[in-house]
Short mmCIF file of C-alpha atoms (C1' of nucleotides) in Angstrom, two decimals:
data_model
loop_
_atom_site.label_atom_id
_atom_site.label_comp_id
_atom_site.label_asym_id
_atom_site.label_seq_id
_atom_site.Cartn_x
_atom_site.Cartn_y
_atom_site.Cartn_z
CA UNK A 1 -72.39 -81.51 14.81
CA UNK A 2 -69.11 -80.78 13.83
CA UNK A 3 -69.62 -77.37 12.48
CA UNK A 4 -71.63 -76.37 15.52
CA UNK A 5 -68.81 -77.69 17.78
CA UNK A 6 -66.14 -75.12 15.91
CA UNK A 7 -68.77 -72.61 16.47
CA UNK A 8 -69.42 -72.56 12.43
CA UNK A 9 -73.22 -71.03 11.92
CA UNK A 10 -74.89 -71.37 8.60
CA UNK A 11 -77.47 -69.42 7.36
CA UNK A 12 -80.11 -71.83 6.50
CA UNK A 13 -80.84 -75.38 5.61
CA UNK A 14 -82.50 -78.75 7.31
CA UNK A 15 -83.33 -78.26 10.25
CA UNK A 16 -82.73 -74.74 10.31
CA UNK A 17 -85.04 -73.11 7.50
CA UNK A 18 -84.83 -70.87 5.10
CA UNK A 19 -86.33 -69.26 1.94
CA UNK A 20 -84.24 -71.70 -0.67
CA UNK A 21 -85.44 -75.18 0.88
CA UNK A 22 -86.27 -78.08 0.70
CA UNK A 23 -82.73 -78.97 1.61
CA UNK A 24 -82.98 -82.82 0.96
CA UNK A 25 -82.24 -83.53 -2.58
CA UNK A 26 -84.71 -86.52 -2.53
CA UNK A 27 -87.17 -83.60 -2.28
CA UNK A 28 -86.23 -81.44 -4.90
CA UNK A 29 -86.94 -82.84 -8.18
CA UNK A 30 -89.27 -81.08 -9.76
CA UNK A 31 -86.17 -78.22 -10.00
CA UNK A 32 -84.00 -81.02 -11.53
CA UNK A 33 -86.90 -81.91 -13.74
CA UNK A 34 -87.39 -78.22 -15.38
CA UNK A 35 -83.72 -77.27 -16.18
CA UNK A 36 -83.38 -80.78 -17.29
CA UNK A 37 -86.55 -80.12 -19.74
CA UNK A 38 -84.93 -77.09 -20.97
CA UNK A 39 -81.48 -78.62 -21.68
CA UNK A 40 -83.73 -80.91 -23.58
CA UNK A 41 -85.57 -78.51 -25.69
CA UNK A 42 -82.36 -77.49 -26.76
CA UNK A 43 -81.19 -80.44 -27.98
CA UNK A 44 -78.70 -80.85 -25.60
CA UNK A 45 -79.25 -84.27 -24.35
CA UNK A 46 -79.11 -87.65 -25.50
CA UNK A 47 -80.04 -91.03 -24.66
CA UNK A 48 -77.62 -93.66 -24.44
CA UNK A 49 -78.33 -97.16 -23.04
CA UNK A 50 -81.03 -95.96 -20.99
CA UNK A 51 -78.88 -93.13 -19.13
CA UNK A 52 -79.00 -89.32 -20.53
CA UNK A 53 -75.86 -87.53 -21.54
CA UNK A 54 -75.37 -83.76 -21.70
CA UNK A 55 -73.75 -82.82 -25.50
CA UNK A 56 -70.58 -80.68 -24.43
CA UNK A 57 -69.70 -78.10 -26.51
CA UNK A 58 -66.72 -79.02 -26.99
CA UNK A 59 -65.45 -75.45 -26.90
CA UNK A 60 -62.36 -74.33 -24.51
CA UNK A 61 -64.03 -73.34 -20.91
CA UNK A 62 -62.23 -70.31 -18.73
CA UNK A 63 -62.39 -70.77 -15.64
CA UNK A 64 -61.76 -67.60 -13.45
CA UNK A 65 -60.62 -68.93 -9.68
CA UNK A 66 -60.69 -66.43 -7.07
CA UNK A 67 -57.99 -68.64 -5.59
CA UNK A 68 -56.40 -70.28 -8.82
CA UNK A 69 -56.65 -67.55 -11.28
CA UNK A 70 -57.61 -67.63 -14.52
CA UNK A 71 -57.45 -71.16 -16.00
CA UNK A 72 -58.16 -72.54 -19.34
CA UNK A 73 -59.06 -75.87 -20.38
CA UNK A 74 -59.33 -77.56 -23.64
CA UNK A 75 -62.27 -79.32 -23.71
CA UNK A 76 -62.04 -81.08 -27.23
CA UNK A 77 -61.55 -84.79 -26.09
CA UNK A 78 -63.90 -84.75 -23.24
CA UNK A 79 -66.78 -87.39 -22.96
CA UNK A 80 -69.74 -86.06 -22.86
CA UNK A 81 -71.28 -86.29 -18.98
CA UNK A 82 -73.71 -88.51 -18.05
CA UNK A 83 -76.68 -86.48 -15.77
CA UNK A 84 -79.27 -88.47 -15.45
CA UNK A 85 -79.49 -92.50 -14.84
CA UNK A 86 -82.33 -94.75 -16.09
CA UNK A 87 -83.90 -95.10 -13.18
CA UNK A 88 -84.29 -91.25 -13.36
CA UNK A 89 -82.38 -90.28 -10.28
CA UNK A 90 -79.85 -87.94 -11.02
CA UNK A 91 -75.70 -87.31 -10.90
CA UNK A 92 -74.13 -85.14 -8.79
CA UNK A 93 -72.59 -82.81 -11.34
CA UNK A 94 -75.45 -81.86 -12.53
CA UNK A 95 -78.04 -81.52 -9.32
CA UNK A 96 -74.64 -79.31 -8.11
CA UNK A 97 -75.26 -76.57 -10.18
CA UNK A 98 -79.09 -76.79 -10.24
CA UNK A 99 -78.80 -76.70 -6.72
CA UNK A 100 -76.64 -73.81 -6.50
CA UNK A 101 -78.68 -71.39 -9.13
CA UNK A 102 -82.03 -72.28 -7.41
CA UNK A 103 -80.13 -71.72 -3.96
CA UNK A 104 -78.78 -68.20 -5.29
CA UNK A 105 -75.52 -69.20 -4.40
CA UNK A 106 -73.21 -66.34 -5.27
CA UNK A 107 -69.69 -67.90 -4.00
CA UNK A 108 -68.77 -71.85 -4.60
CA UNK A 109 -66.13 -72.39 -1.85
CA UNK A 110 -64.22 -75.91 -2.41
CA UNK A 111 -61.61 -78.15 -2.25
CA UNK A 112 -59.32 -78.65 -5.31
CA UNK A 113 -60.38 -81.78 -6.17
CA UNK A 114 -63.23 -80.37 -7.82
CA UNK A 115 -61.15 -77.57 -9.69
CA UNK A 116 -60.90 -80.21 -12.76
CA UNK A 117 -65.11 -80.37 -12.65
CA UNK A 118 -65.28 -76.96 -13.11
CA UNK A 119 -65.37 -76.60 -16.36
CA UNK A 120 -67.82 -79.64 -16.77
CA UNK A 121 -69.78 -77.21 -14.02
CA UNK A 122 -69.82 -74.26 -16.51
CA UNK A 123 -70.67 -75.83 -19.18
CA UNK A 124 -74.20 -76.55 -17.87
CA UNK A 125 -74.35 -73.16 -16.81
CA UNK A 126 -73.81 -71.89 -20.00
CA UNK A 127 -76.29 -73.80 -21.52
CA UNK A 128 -79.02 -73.17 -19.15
CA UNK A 129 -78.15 -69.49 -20.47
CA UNK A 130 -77.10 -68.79 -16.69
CA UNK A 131 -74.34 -66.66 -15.52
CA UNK A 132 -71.80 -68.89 -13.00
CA UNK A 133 -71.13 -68.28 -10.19
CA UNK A 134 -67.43 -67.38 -8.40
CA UNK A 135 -65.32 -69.98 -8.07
CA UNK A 136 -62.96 -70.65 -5.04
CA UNK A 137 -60.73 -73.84 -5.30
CA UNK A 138 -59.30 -74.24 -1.67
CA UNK A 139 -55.94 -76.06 -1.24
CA UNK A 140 -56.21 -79.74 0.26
CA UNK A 141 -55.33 -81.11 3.66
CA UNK A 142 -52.69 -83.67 3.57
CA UNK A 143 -51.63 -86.00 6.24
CA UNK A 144 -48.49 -85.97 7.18
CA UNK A 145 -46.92 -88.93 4.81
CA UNK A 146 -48.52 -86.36 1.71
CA UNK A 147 -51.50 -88.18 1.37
CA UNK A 148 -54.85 -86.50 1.24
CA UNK A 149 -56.48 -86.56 4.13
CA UNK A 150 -59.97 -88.20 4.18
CA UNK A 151 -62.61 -89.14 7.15
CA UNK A 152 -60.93 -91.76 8.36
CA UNK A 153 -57.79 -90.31 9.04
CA UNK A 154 -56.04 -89.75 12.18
CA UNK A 155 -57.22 -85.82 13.03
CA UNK A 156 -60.02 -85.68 10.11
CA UNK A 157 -62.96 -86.63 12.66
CA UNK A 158 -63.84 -83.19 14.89
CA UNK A 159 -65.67 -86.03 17.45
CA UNK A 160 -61.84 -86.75 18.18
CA UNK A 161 -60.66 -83.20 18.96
CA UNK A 162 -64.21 -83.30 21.54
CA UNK A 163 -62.93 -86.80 22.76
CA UNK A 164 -59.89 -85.77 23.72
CA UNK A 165 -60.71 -82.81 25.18
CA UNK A 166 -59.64 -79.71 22.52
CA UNK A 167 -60.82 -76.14 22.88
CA UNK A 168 -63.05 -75.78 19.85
CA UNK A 169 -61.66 -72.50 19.65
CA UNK A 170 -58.51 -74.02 19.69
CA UNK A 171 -59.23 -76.30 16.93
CA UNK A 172 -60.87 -73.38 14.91
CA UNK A 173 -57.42 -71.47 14.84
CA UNK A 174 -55.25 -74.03 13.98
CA UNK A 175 -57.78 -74.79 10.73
CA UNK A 176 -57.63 -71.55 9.81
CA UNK A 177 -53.58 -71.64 9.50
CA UNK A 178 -53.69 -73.96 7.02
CA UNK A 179 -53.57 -72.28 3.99
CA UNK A 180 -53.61 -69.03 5.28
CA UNK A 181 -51.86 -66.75 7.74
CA UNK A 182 -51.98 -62.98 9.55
CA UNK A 183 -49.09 -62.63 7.83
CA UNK A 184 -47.01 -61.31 10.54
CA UNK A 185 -46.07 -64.42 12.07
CA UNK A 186 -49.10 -64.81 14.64
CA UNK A 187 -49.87 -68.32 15.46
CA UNK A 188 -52.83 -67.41 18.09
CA UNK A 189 -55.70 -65.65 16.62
CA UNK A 190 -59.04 -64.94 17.31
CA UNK A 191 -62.25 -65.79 15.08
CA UNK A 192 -63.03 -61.77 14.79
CA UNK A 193 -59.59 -60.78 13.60
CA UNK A 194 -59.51 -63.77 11.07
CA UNK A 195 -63.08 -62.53 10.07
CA UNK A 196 -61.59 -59.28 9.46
CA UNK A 197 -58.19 -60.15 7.81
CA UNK A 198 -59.43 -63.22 5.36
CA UNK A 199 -59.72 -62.96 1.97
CA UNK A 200 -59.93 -65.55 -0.35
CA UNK A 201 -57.24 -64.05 -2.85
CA UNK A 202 -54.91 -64.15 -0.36
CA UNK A 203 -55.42 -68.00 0.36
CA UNK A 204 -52.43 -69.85 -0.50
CA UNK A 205 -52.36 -72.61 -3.36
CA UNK A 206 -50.05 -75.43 -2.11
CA UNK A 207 -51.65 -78.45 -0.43
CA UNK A 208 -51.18 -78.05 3.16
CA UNK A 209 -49.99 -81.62 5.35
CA UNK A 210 -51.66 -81.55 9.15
CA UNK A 211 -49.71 -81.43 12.08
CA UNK A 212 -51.20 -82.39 14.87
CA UNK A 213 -48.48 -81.89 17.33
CA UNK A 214 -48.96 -77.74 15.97
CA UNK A 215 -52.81 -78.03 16.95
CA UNK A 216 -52.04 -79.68 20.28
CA UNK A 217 -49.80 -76.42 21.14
CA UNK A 218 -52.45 -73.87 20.03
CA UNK A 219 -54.78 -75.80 22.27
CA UNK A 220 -52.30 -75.78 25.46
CA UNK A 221 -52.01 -71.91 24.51
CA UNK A 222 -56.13 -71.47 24.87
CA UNK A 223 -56.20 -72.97 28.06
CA UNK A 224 -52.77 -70.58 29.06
CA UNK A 225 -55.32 -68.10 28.18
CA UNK A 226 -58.71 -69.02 29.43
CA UNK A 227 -60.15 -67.83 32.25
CA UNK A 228 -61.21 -70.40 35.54
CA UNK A 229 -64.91 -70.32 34.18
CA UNK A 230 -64.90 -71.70 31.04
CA UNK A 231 -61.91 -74.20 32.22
CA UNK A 232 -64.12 -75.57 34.56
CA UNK A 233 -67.04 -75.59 31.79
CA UNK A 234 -64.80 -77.42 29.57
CA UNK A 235 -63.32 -80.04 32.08
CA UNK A 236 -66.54 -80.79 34.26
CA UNK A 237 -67.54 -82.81 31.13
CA UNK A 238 -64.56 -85.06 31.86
CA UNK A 239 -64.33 -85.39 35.19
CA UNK A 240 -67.77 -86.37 35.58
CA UNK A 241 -67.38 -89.11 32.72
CA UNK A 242 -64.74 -90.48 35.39
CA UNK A 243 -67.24 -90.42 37.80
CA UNK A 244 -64.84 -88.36 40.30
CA UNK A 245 -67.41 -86.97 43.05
CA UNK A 246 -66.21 -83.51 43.01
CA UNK A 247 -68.97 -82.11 45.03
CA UNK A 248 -70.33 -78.89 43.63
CA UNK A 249 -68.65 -76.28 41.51
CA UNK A 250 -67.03 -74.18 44.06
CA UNK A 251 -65.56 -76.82 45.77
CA UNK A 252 -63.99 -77.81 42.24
CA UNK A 253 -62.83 -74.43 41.15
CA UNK A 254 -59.96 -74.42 43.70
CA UNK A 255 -58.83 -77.03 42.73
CA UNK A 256 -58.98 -76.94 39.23
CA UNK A 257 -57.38 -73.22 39.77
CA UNK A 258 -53.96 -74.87 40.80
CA UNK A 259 -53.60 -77.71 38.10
CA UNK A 260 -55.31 -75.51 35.18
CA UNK A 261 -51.45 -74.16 34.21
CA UNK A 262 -50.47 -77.88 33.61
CA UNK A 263 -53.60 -78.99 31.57
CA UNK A 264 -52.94 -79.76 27.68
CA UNK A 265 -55.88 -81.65 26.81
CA UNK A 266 -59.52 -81.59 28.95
CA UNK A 267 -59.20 -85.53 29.11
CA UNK A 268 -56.35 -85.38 31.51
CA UNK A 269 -57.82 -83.09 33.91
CA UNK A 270 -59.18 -86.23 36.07
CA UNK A 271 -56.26 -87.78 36.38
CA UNK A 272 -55.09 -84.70 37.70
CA UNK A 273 -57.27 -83.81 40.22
CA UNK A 274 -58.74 -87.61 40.93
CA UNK A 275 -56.84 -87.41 44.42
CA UNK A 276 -58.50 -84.56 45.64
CA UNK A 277 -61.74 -85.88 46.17
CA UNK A 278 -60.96 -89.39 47.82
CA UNK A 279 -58.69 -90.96 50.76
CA UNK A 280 -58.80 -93.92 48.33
CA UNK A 281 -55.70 -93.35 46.28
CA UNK A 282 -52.55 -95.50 45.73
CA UNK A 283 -49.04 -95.06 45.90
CA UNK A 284 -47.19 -94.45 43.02
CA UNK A 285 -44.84 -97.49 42.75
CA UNK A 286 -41.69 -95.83 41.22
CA UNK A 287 -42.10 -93.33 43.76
CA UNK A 288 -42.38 -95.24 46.14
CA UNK A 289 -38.84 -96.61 45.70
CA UNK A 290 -37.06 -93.55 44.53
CA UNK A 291 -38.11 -91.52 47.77
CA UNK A 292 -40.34 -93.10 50.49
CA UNK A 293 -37.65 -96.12 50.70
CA UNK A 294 -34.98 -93.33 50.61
CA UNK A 295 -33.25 -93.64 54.12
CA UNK A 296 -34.50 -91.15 56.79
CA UNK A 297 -37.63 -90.55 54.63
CA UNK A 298 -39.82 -91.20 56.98
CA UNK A 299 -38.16 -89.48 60.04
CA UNK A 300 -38.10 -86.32 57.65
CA UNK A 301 -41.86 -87.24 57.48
CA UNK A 302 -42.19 -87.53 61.02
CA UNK A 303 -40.68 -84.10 61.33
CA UNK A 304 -42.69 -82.23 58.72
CA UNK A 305 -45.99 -83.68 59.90
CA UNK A 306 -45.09 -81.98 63.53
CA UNK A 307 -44.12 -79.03 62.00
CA UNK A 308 -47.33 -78.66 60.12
CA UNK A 309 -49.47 -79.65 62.89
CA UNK A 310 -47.96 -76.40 64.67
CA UNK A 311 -48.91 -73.94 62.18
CA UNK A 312 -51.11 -71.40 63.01
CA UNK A 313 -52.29 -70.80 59.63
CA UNK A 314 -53.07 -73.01 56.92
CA UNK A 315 -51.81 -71.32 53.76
CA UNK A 316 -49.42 -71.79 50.40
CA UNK A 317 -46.88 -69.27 52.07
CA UNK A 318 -46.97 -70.40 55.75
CA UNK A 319 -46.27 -74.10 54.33
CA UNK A 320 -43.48 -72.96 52.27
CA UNK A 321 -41.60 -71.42 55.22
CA UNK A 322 -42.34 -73.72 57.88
CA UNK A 323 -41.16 -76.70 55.38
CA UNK A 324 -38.23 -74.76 54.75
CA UNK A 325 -37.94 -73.66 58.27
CA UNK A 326 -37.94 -76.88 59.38
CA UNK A 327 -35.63 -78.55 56.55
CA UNK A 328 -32.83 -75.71 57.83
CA UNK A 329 -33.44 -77.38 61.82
CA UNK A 330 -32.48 -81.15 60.74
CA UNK A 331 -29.68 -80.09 58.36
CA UNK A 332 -31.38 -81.50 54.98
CA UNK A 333 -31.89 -80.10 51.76
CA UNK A 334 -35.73 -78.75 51.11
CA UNK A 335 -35.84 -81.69 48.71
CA UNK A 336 -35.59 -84.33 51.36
CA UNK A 337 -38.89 -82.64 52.68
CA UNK A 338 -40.28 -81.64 49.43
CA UNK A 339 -40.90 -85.01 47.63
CA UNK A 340 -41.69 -87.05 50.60
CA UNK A 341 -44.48 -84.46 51.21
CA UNK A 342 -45.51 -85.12 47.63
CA UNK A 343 -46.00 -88.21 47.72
CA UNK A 344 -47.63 -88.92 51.11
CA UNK A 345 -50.30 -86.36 50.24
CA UNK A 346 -51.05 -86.97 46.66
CA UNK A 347 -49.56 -90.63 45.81
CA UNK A 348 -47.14 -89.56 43.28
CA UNK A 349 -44.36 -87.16 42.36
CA UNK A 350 -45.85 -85.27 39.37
CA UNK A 351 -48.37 -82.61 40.60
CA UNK A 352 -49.34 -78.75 41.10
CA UNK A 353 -47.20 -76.39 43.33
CA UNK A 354 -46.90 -78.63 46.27
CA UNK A 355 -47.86 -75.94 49.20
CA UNK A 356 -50.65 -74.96 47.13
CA UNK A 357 -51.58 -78.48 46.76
CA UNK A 358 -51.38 -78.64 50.66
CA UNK A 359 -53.58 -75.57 51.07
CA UNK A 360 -55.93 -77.14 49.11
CA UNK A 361 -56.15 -80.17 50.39
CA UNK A 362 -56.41 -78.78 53.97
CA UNK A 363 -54.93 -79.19 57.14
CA UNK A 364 -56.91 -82.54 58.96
CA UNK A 365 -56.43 -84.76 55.35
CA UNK A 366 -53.00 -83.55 54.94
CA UNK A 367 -51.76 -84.91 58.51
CA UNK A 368 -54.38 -87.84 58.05
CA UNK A 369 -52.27 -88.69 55.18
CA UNK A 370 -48.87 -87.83 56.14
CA UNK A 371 -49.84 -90.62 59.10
CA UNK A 372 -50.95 -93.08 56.79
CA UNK A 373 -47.95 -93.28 54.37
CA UNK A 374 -45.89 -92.99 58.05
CA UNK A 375 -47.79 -96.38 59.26
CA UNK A 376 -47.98 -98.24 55.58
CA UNK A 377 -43.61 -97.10 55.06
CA UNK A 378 -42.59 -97.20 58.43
"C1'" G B 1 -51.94 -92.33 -20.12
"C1'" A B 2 -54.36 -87.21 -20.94
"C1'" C B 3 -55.48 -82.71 -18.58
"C1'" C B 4 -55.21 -79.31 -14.22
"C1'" C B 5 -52.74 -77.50 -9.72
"C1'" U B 6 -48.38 -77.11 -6.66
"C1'" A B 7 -42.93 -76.86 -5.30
"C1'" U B 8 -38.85 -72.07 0.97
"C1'" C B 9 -36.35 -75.78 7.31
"C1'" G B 10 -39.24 -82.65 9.01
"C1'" U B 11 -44.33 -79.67 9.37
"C1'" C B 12 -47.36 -74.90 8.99
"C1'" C B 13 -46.65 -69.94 7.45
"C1'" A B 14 -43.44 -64.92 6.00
"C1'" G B 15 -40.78 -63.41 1.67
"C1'" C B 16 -43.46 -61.05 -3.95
"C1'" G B 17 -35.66 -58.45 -8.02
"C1'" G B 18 -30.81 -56.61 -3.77
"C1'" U B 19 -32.47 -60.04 3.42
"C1'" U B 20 -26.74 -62.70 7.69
"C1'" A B 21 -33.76 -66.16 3.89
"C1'" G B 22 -37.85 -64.51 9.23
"C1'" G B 23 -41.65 -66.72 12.81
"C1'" A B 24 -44.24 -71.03 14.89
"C1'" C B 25 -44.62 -76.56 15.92
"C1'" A B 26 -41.29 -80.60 16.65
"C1'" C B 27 -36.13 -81.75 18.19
"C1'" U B 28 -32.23 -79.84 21.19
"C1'" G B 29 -28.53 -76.66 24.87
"C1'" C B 30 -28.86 -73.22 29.01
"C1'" C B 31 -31.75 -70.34 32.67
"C1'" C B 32 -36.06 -70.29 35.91
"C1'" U B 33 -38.33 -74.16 39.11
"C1'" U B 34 -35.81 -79.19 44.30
"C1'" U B 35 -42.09 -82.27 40.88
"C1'" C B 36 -44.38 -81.68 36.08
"C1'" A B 37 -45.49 -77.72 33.15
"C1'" C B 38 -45.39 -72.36 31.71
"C1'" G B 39 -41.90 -68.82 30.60
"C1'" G B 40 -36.96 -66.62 29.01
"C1'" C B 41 -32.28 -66.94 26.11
"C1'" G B 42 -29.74 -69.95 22.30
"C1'" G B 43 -28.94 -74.15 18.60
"C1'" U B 44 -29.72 -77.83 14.43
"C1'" A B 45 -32.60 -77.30 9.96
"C1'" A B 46 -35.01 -74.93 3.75
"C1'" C B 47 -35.17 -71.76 -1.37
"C1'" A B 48 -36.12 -79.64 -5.74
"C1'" C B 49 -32.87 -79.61 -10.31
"C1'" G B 50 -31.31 -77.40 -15.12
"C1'" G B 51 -31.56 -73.49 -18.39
"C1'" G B 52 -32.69 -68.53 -19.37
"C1'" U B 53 -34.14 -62.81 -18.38
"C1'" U B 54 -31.34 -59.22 -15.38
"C1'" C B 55 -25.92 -55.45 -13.03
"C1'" G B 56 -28.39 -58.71 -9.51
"C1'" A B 57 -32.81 -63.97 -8.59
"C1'" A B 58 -36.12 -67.91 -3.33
"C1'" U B 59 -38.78 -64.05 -6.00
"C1'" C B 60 -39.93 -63.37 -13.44
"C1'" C B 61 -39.92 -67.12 -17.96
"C1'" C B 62 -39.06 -72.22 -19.98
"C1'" G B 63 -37.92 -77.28 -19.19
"C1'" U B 64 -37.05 -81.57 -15.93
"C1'" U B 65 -38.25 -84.06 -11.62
"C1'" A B 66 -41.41 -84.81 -7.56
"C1'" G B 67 -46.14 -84.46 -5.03
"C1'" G B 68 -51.44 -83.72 -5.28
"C1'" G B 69 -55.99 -83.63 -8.11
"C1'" U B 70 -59.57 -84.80 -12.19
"C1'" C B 71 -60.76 -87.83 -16.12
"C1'" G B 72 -67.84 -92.61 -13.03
"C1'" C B 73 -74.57 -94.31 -14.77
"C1'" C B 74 -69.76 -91.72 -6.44
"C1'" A B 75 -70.65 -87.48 -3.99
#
RNA sequence: GACCCUAUCGUCCAGCGGUUAGGACACUGCCCUUUCACGGCGGUAACACGGGUUCGAAUCCCGUUAGGGUCGCCA
């Protein structure tokens, strides 16, 4: 699910199909079974306390790391591996690379931690008289205290990048910074140029610590970017989860249109736009106090609301000038309009562009609520 | 403990023998905006340490230290 979020496709596998299946190792045993036979005619098992151990050489095993580089290691004082338990199932090292030569797997891609396996790895390929594979050894994500990062770590689950509302492409970017770069100082950068610039040699080596304040920008820098379609495609999600009755789709876009610039994260879109589509809305407190309590907020009020009620057209631009218009008439400072406006028609004092806001909203619920915070402050 | 990997601002990346050591996030000053953001212009901030090699090292070599990883009848 993950994968498929980030827009990661895979060529085959459960679920999917393919020529190399079954994908379930419970189902592929008889594979285990024959290279396990032929590591046994060679003599290169042995039982021990019911379990079967695979003889290392005991010879010095170069590793050659697309990532890494060439790497030796002495393999003299290794134990030999176990591969097979007595119950018969099997260990991991050893399914890995039967897996991976019945698979045809050309390129094994992985984290570090399994750099010091490797050799254990080629080992059995050597004996099964098979030619390895190339090896990639990927640098680890840290979090940000240096420890590795596992599943349960803040920012290691995708389901809490779709919880909070990232852009997967968003999410997909920042990944791909870790560890490697354009080079030219580019933070934002699309999948098909990364496609086109990645190479594994040039992936860096150095365990790499997550910031999630870094991934939170690239994802405010999406939306920046994104057009009003697949905003809304992204948000309606959340704003139906809050059960806001938005209506249909074009009654939401305007709306969405004016508050899209100050949208970080898709869970916060309801709370922006929650006002819009209900009378029902409280006051914010603090507010409240800092400007509807304000002396001669409400005659201000009082004046505004005639002044809009006067206008022969309802738009951003019209507002603008009759508010100022009007703010020049009683000798006060725009602001003394400004914020009481705010507040009567949208509850609070953080919001979009207020005359847009206004448009939006529309003439008759505008005045409607310019008179109700007039009767409830008076 | 043994073995492997790594080491540039707090974080992510640039740098690959000669740079005022660059960009981004975060933090911060100013501008824009009478909201909140965006944006623009600045600022604070790094080559872990010690030896070499070299006319000259962040760049190459060795050591130390630190961090990570592997040493399973886990995957």
């Amino acid at each position: 699910d993950g994968l498929k979020w980030l827009g990661l496709e895979w060529d085959e596998g459960p679920l999917k199909g393919g020529d190399r299946g079954p994908y379930f190792q419970s189902q592929r045993n008889a594979f285990y079974e024959k290279h396990f036979k032929t590591l046994q005619d060679k003599g290169l098992v042995y039982e021990d306390n019911g379990s079967f151990r695979f003889r290392s050489p005991r010879q010095p095993v170069t590793v050659v790391d697309m990532v890494c580089g060439t790497i030796t290691f002495d393999r003299a004082l290794e134990p030999d591996m176990t591969i097979r338990r007595p119950d018969g199932s099997w260990i991991f090292h050893f399914v890995n690379v039967v897996d991976d030569i019945e698979m045809g797997i050309t390129h094994v891609i992985r984290g570090e931690d399994h750099l010091s396996n490797t050799p254990k790895h080629v080992e059995i390929y050597n004996a099964l008289g098979i030619k390895p594979p190339n090896f990639a050894h990927i640098p680890l994500i840290l979090n940000r205290d240096g420890s590795k990062m596992s599943k349960r770590d803040d920012g290691a689950s995708i389901a809490s990048y779709v919880e909070q509302g990232y852009s997967p492409e968003a999410v997909r970017n920042y990944l791909c910074l870790l560890g490697w770069s354009p080079k030219d100082n580019r933070e934002v950068i699309g999948i098909d140029e990364v496609i086109s610039l990645f190479d594994l040699e040039k992936i860096n080596r150095r365990n790499a610590a997550f910031d999630l304040d870094k991934c939170f920008w690239i994802n405010g820098q999406y939306i920046h970017n994104m057009s009003m379609e697949q905003f809304a495609d992204l948000s309606i999600p959340f704003i139906e989860k809050a059960g806001i009755p938005f209506g249909s789709r074009e009654q939401l876009i305007p709306v969405l249109a004016i508050v899209k610039e100050k949208i970080k994260l898709f869970c916060d879109v309801p709370e922006w736009i929650s006002y819009f589509f209900t009378e029902d809305f409280a006051y914010d407190e603090a507010s409240v106090e800092k400007t509807l309590r304000k002396a001669g907020a409400m005659n201000n009020l009082t004046a505004l609301r005639q002044a809009f009620s006067e206008v022969s057209s309802w738009d951003a631009a019209t507002l603008e000038a009759k508010l100022k218009e009007t703010a020049v008439a009683r000798g006060v400072k725009t602001g003394e309009l400004i914020h009481p406006a705010r507040i009567a028609s949208s509850g609070r004092s953080i919001g979009p562009s207020l005359y847009h806001m206004l448009e939006v909203l529309g003439k008759d619920r505008v005045l409607a609520r310019f008179d109700r915070t007039l009767t409830q402050f008076a």
